[in-house]
PDB file of C-alpha atoms in Angstrom:
ATOM      1  CA  ILE I   1      50.766-118.827 -11.109  1.00 49.00           C
ATOM      2  CA  GLU I   2      54.238-117.732 -11.941  1.00 53.00           C
ATOM      3  CA  HIS I   3      56.672-117.019  -9.170  1.00 54.00           C
ATOM      4  CA  GLU I   4      59.666-114.846  -9.539  1.00 55.00           C
ATOM      5  CA  LEU I   5      62.872-116.431  -8.396  1.00 49.00           C
ATOM      6  CA  PRO I   6      64.959-114.445  -5.949  1.00 51.00           C
ATOM      7  CA  ALA I   7      67.920-112.707  -7.496  1.00 54.00           C
ATOM      8  CA  ALA I   8      71.280-114.167  -6.691  1.00 49.00           C
ATOM      9  CA  GLU I   9      73.910-112.182  -4.936  1.00 50.00           C
ATOM     10  CA  ALA I  10      76.779-110.881  -7.042  1.00 49.00           C
ATOM     11  CA  ASP I  11      78.920-113.796  -5.932  1.00 53.00           C
ATOM     12  CA  GLY I  12      76.149-116.276  -6.913  1.00 49.00           C
ATOM     13  CA  THR I  13      74.920-117.146  -3.406  1.00 50.00           C
ATOM     14  CA  LEU I  14      71.409-116.576  -2.035  1.00 48.00           C
ATOM     15  CA  SER I  15      70.735-114.118   0.814  1.00 49.00           C
ATOM     16  CA  ALA I  16      70.270-115.375   4.391  1.00 48.00           C
ATOM     17  CA  THR I  17      66.475-115.290   4.298  1.00 50.00           C
ATOM     18  CA  GLU I  18      66.468-117.157   1.034  1.00 53.00           C
ATOM     19  CA  ASN I  19      68.705-119.877   2.506  1.00 54.00           C
ATOM     20  CA  ALA I  20      66.361-120.334   5.483  1.00 55.00           C
ATOM     21  CA  SER I  21      64.669-123.662   5.899  1.00 64.00           C
ATOM     22  CA  PRO I  22      60.866-123.979   5.580  1.00 65.00           C
ATOM     23  CA  GLU I  23      60.594-124.619   9.342  1.00 70.00           C
ATOM     24  CA  SER I  24      62.304-121.345  10.260  1.00 75.00           C
ATOM     25  CA  GLU I  25      60.190-119.495   7.678  1.00 82.00           C
ATOM     26  CA  SER I  26      57.054-120.955   9.255  1.00 86.00           C
ATOM     27  CA  GLY I  27      58.184-119.852  12.735  1.00 87.00           C
ATOM     28  CA  GLU I  28      59.033-116.377  11.481  1.00 91.00           C
ATOM     29  CA  LEU I  29      55.711-116.138   9.655  1.00 92.00           C
ATOM     30  CA  GLN I  30      53.906-117.133  12.846  1.00 93.00           C
ATOM     31  CA  LYS I  31      55.898-114.511  14.780  1.00 93.00           C
ATOM     32  CA  LEU I  32      54.986-111.821  12.219  1.00 94.00           C
ATOM     33  CA  ARG I  33      51.323-112.806  12.352  1.00 94.00           C
ATOM     34  CA  SER I  34      51.245-112.589  16.135  1.00 95.00           C
ATOM     35  CA  GLU I  35      52.961-109.180  16.010  1.00 95.00           C
ATOM     36  CA  ARG I  36      50.426-108.041  13.423  1.00 96.00           C
ATOM     37  CA  ASP I  37      47.538-109.284  15.573  1.00 95.00           C
ATOM     38  CA  ALA I  38      48.982-107.517  18.625  1.00 96.00           C
ATOM     39  CA  LEU I  39      49.343-104.275  16.662  1.00 96.00           C
ATOM     40  CA  ILE I  40      45.788-104.526  15.319  1.00 96.00           C
ATOM     41  CA  ASP I  41      44.542-105.100  18.869  1.00 95.00           C
ATOM     42  CA  ARG I  42      46.506-102.061  20.139  1.00 96.00           C
ATOM     43  CA  LEU I  43      45.098 -99.972  17.286  1.00 96.00           C
ATOM     44  CA  ALA I  44      41.529-101.020  18.098  1.00 96.00           C
ATOM     45  CA  ARG I  45      42.067-100.187  21.796  1.00 96.00           C
ATOM     46  CA  SER I  46      43.605 -96.815  20.930  1.00 96.00           C
ATOM     47  CA  GLN I  47      40.673 -95.988  18.670  1.00 96.00           C
ATOM     48  CA  ALA I  48      38.202 -96.955  21.408  1.00 95.00           C
ATOM     49  CA  GLU I  49      40.079 -94.824  23.968  1.00 96.00           C
ATOM     50  CA  PHE I  50      40.076 -91.906  21.537  1.00 96.00           C
ATOM     51  CA  ASP I  51      36.313 -92.257  20.928  1.00 96.00           C
ATOM     52  CA  ASN I  52      35.657 -92.412  24.683  1.00 96.00           C
ATOM     53  CA  ALA I  53      37.831 -89.335  25.304  1.00 96.00           C
ATOM     54  CA  ARG I  54      36.050 -87.445  22.510  1.00 96.00           C
ATOM     55  CA  LYS I  55      32.619 -88.357  23.907  1.00 97.00           C
ATOM     56  CA  ARG I  56      33.692 -87.417  27.448  1.00 96.00           C
ATOM     57  CA  ALA I  57      35.005 -84.046  26.251  1.00 96.00           C
ATOM     58  CA  ALA I  58      31.778 -83.343  24.348  1.00 95.00           C
ATOM     59  CA  ARG I  59      29.721 -84.272  27.437  1.00 93.00           C
ATOM     60  CA  GLU I  60      31.847 -82.020  29.677  1.00 93.00           C
ATOM     61  CA  GLN I  61      31.548 -79.122  27.221  1.00 92.00           C
ATOM     62  CA  GLN I  62      27.765 -79.524  27.106  1.00 89.00           C
ATOM     63  CA  GLU I  63      27.584 -79.614  30.912  1.00 86.00           C
ATOM     64  CA  TYR I  64      29.751 -76.481  31.082  1.00 87.00           C
ATOM     65  CA  ARG I  65      27.431 -74.682  28.640  1.00 82.00           C
ATOM     66  CA  ASP I  66      24.355 -75.811  30.586  1.00 79.00           C
ATOM     67  CA  TYR I  67      25.631 -74.571  33.937  1.00 82.00           C
ATOM     68  CA  ALA I  68      27.967 -71.697  32.964  1.00 79.00           C
ATOM     69  CA  SER I  69      25.284 -69.131  33.728  1.00 78.00           C
ATOM     70  CA  ALA I  70      24.728 -70.411  37.286  1.00 82.00           C
ATOM     71  CA  GLU I  71      26.793 -67.677  38.947  1.00 75.00           C
ATOM     72  CA  ALA I  72      25.033 -64.919  36.989  1.00 77.00           C
ATOM     73  CA  ILE I  73      21.658 -66.351  37.876  1.00 81.00           C
ATOM     74  CA  LYS I  74      22.608 -66.628  41.554  1.00 81.00           C
ATOM     75  CA  SER I  75      23.348 -62.906  41.568  1.00 74.00           C
ATOM     76  CA  LEU I  76      19.855 -62.192  40.198  1.00 81.00           C
ATOM     77  CA  LEU I  77      18.069 -64.128  42.937  1.00 85.00           C
ATOM     78  CA  PRO I  78      18.269 -61.351  45.564  1.00 80.00           C
ATOM     79  CA  VAL I  79      16.641 -59.003  43.036  1.00 82.00           C
ATOM     80  CA  ILE I  80      13.761 -61.429  42.717  1.00 84.00           C
ATOM     81  CA  ASP I  81      13.528 -61.619  46.516  1.00 82.00           C
ATOM     82  CA  ASN I  82      13.280 -57.825  46.744  1.00 77.00           C
ATOM     83  CA  PHE I  83      10.619 -57.746  44.044  1.00 78.00           C
ATOM     84  CA  GLU I  84       8.618 -60.334  45.973  1.00 80.00           C
ATOM     85  CA  ARG I  85       8.934 -58.335  49.183  1.00 75.00           C
ATOM     86  CA  ALA I  86       7.895 -55.099  47.451  1.00 75.00           C
ATOM     87  CA  LEU I  87       4.906 -56.783  45.843  1.00 75.00           C
ATOM     88  CA  SER I  88       3.785 -58.378  49.112  1.00 74.00           C
ATOM     89  CA  VAL I  89       3.505 -55.009  50.869  1.00 69.00           C
ATOM     90  CA  SER I  90       0.123 -53.415  50.355  1.00 64.00           C
ATOM     91  CA  SER I  91       0.308 -49.651  50.348  1.00 64.00           C
ATOM     92  CA  SER I  92      -1.654 -46.675  49.120  1.00 63.00           C
ATOM     93  CA  GLN I  93       0.800 -46.096  46.258  1.00 63.00           C
ATOM     94  CA  SER I  94      -0.584 -45.607  42.819  1.00 71.00           C
ATOM     95  CA  SER I  95      -1.754 -48.678  40.974  1.00 77.00           C
ATOM     96  CA  GLU I  96       0.414 -47.655  38.000  1.00 73.00           C
ATOM     97  CA  PHE I  97       3.569 -48.093  40.086  1.00 74.00           C
ATOM     98  CA  ARG I  98       2.453 -51.509  41.213  1.00 77.00           C
ATOM     99  CA  THR I  99       1.569 -52.489  37.650  1.00 80.00           C
ATOM    100  CA  GLY I 100       5.059 -51.420  36.516  1.00 76.00           C
ATOM    101  CA  ILE I 101       6.715 -53.442  39.254  1.00 82.00           C
ATOM    102  CA  GLU I 102       4.570 -56.470  38.340  1.00 84.00           C
ATOM    103  CA  LEU I 103       5.574 -56.156  34.674  1.00 84.00           C
ATOM    104  CA  ILE I 104       9.279 -56.010  35.556  1.00 85.00           C
ATOM    105  CA  TYR I 105       8.878 -58.993  37.852  1.00 86.00           C
ATOM    106  CA  LYS I 106       7.071 -60.972  35.134  1.00 85.00           C
ATOM    107  CA  GLN I 107       9.756 -60.054  32.582  1.00 85.00           C
ATOM    108  CA  LEU I 108      12.531 -61.171  34.921  1.00 87.00           C
ATOM    109  CA  GLN I 109      10.701 -64.451  35.611  1.00 86.00           C
ATOM    110  CA  ASP I 110      10.348 -65.055  31.842  1.00 84.00           C
ATOM    111  CA  VAL I 111      14.089 -64.486  31.300  1.00 84.00           C
ATOM    112  CA  LEU I 112      14.979 -66.915  34.063  1.00 86.00           C
ATOM    113  CA  GLN I 113      12.542 -69.491  32.687  1.00 86.00           C
ATOM    114  CA  LYS I 114      14.191 -69.252  29.240  1.00 82.00           C
ATOM    115  CA  LEU I 115      17.553 -69.884  30.929  1.00 83.00           C
ATOM    116  CA  GLY I 116      16.169 -73.063  32.506  1.00 87.00           C
ATOM    117  CA  VAL I 117      15.626 -71.695  36.023  1.00 90.00           C
ATOM    118  CA  LYS I 118      12.623 -73.059  37.909  1.00 92.00           C
ATOM    119  CA  ARG I 119      11.255 -71.858  41.210  1.00 93.00           C
ATOM    120  CA  LEU I 120      10.749 -74.625  43.765  1.00 94.00           C
ATOM    121  CA  GLU I 121       7.275 -74.920  45.214  1.00 93.00           C
ATOM    122  CA  ALA I 122       7.775 -75.639  48.897  1.00 93.00           C
ATOM    123  CA  LYS I 123       4.615 -74.718  50.827  1.00 93.00           C
ATOM    124  CA  GLY I 124       2.519 -77.784  51.556  1.00 92.00           C
ATOM    125  CA  GLN I 125       5.222 -80.146  50.292  1.00 94.00           C
ATOM    126  CA  PRO I 126       6.962 -82.770  52.475  1.00 95.00           C
ATOM    127  CA  PHE I 127      10.251 -81.458  53.863  1.00 95.00           C
ATOM    128  CA  ASP I 128      13.192 -82.569  51.678  1.00 94.00           C
ATOM    129  CA  PRO I 129      16.653 -81.669  53.047  1.00 94.00           C
ATOM    130  CA  ARG I 130      18.067 -81.769  49.493  1.00 95.00           C
ATOM    131  CA  LEU I 131      15.707 -78.959  48.424  1.00 95.00           C
ATOM    132  CA  HIS I 132      14.765 -77.168  51.652  1.00 96.00           C
ATOM    133  CA  GLU I 133      16.633 -75.491  54.459  1.00 95.00           C
ATOM    134  CA  ALA I 134      14.644 -75.703  57.698  1.00 95.00           C
ATOM    135  CA  ILE I 135      14.816 -72.428  59.598  1.00 95.00           C
ATOM    136  CA  GLU I 136      12.194 -73.190  62.205  1.00 93.00           C
ATOM    137  CA  MET I 137      10.065 -76.075  63.445  1.00 93.00           C
ATOM    138  CA  VAL I 138       6.437 -75.066  64.077  1.00 91.00           C
ATOM    139  CA  GLU I 139       4.163 -77.127  66.300  1.00 91.00           C
ATOM    140  CA  THR I 140       0.793 -77.430  64.596  1.00 88.00           C
ATOM    141  CA  ASP I 141      -1.979 -79.905  63.986  1.00 86.00           C
ATOM    142  CA  LYS I 142      -3.194 -78.073  60.859  1.00 86.00           C
ATOM    143  CA  ALA I 143      -0.498 -79.609  58.644  1.00 87.00           C
ATOM    144  CA  PRO I 144       0.973 -83.086  58.306  1.00 89.00           C
ATOM    145  CA  ASP I 145       4.109 -83.860  60.283  1.00 90.00           C
ATOM    146  CA  HIS I 146       7.366 -82.836  58.512  1.00 92.00           C
ATOM    147  CA  SER I 147       5.632 -80.763  55.846  1.00 93.00           C
ATOM    148  CA  VAL I 148       6.482 -77.188  54.866  1.00 95.00           C
ATOM    149  CA  VAL I 149       4.028 -74.737  56.424  1.00 95.00           C
ATOM    150  CA  GLU I 150       5.680 -71.493  55.309  1.00 94.00           C
ATOM    151  CA  GLU I 151       8.285 -70.521  52.751  1.00 94.00           C
ATOM    152  CA  LEU I 152      10.528 -67.702  53.954  1.00 94.00           C
ATOM    153  CA  GLN I 153      12.730 -67.561  50.853  1.00 94.00           C
ATOM    154  CA  SER I 154      12.180 -69.276  47.516  1.00 94.00           C
ATOM    155  CA  GLY I 155      14.488 -71.984  46.259  1.00 95.00           C
ATOM    156  CA  TYR I 156      15.553 -72.336  42.627  1.00 95.00           C
ATOM    157  CA  MET I 157      16.756 -75.092  40.296  1.00 94.00           C
ATOM    158  CA  LEU I 158      18.786 -74.677  37.114  1.00 91.00           C
ATOM    159  CA  LYS I 159      17.740 -77.600  34.909  1.00 87.00           C
ATOM    160  CA  ASP I 160      18.356 -80.501  37.323  1.00 89.00           C
ATOM    161  CA  ARG I 161      20.827 -78.745  39.642  1.00 91.00           C
ATOM    162  CA  LEU I 162      19.887 -76.921  42.834  1.00 94.00           C
ATOM    163  CA  LEU I 163      20.934 -73.254  42.783  1.00 93.00           C
ATOM    164  CA  ARG I 164      19.560 -72.362  46.178  1.00 94.00           C
ATOM    165  CA  PRO I 165      17.411 -74.296  48.651  1.00 96.00           C
ATOM    166  CA  SER I 166      14.101 -72.911  49.902  1.00 96.00           C
ATOM    167  CA  MET I 167      14.243 -71.535  53.449  1.00 96.00           C
ATOM    168  CA  VAL I 168      11.184 -72.942  55.178  1.00 96.00           C
ATOM    169  CA  LYS I 169       9.290 -73.480  58.395  1.00 96.00           C
ATOM    170  CA  VAL I 170       8.490 -77.139  58.970  1.00 96.00           C
ATOM    171  CA  ALA I 171       5.474 -78.555  60.817  1.00 94.00           C
ATOM    172  CA  THR I 172       5.825 -80.884  63.755  1.00 92.00           C
ATOM    173  CA  ASN I 173       2.616 -82.561  64.745  1.00 83.00           C
ATOM    174  CA  PRO I 174       2.505 -83.167  68.515  1.00 74.00           C
ATOM    175  CA  ARG I 175       0.071 -86.094  68.056  1.00 69.00           C
ATOM    176  CA  HIS I 176       2.696 -88.070  66.077  1.00 58.00           C
ATOM    177  CA  GLN I 177       5.477 -87.770  68.629  1.00 53.00           C
TER     178      GLN I 177
END
């Protein structure tokens, strides 16, 4: 392998780096290698931090999209409550009116289901303070202790997040006290 000789200065002397001894060149080479290794390490860490930040941002954006409609859905819940109240009242009104109300109710339920809203089933379930709001304790031996005997207002979940807890009456069994 041919090596090119360093060019001499105009006055015929070699530059300072060319005059350096092999020991100082070895020390400088070692210093450059350690700097290079440190820079490569910093680059790898920066890339990892960037990837983590990108993933975190994507996750936060997805969560925002999943739950952005929560406020709109919360405002629809009283409408559903009124539909349920109207449908629970038996009257001598025409069956066509009732059929119309039932169709609107079903349509609204379908829209909410497509948005990821699920109605919580509370009656007969064990009382769960994360999902239920106890309004009254009812002494009874017809239901297990601490179970929901009546649902006064339905609770709803949006995907895995509680929108509104169910308002319930909870059984207390006098035999278990």
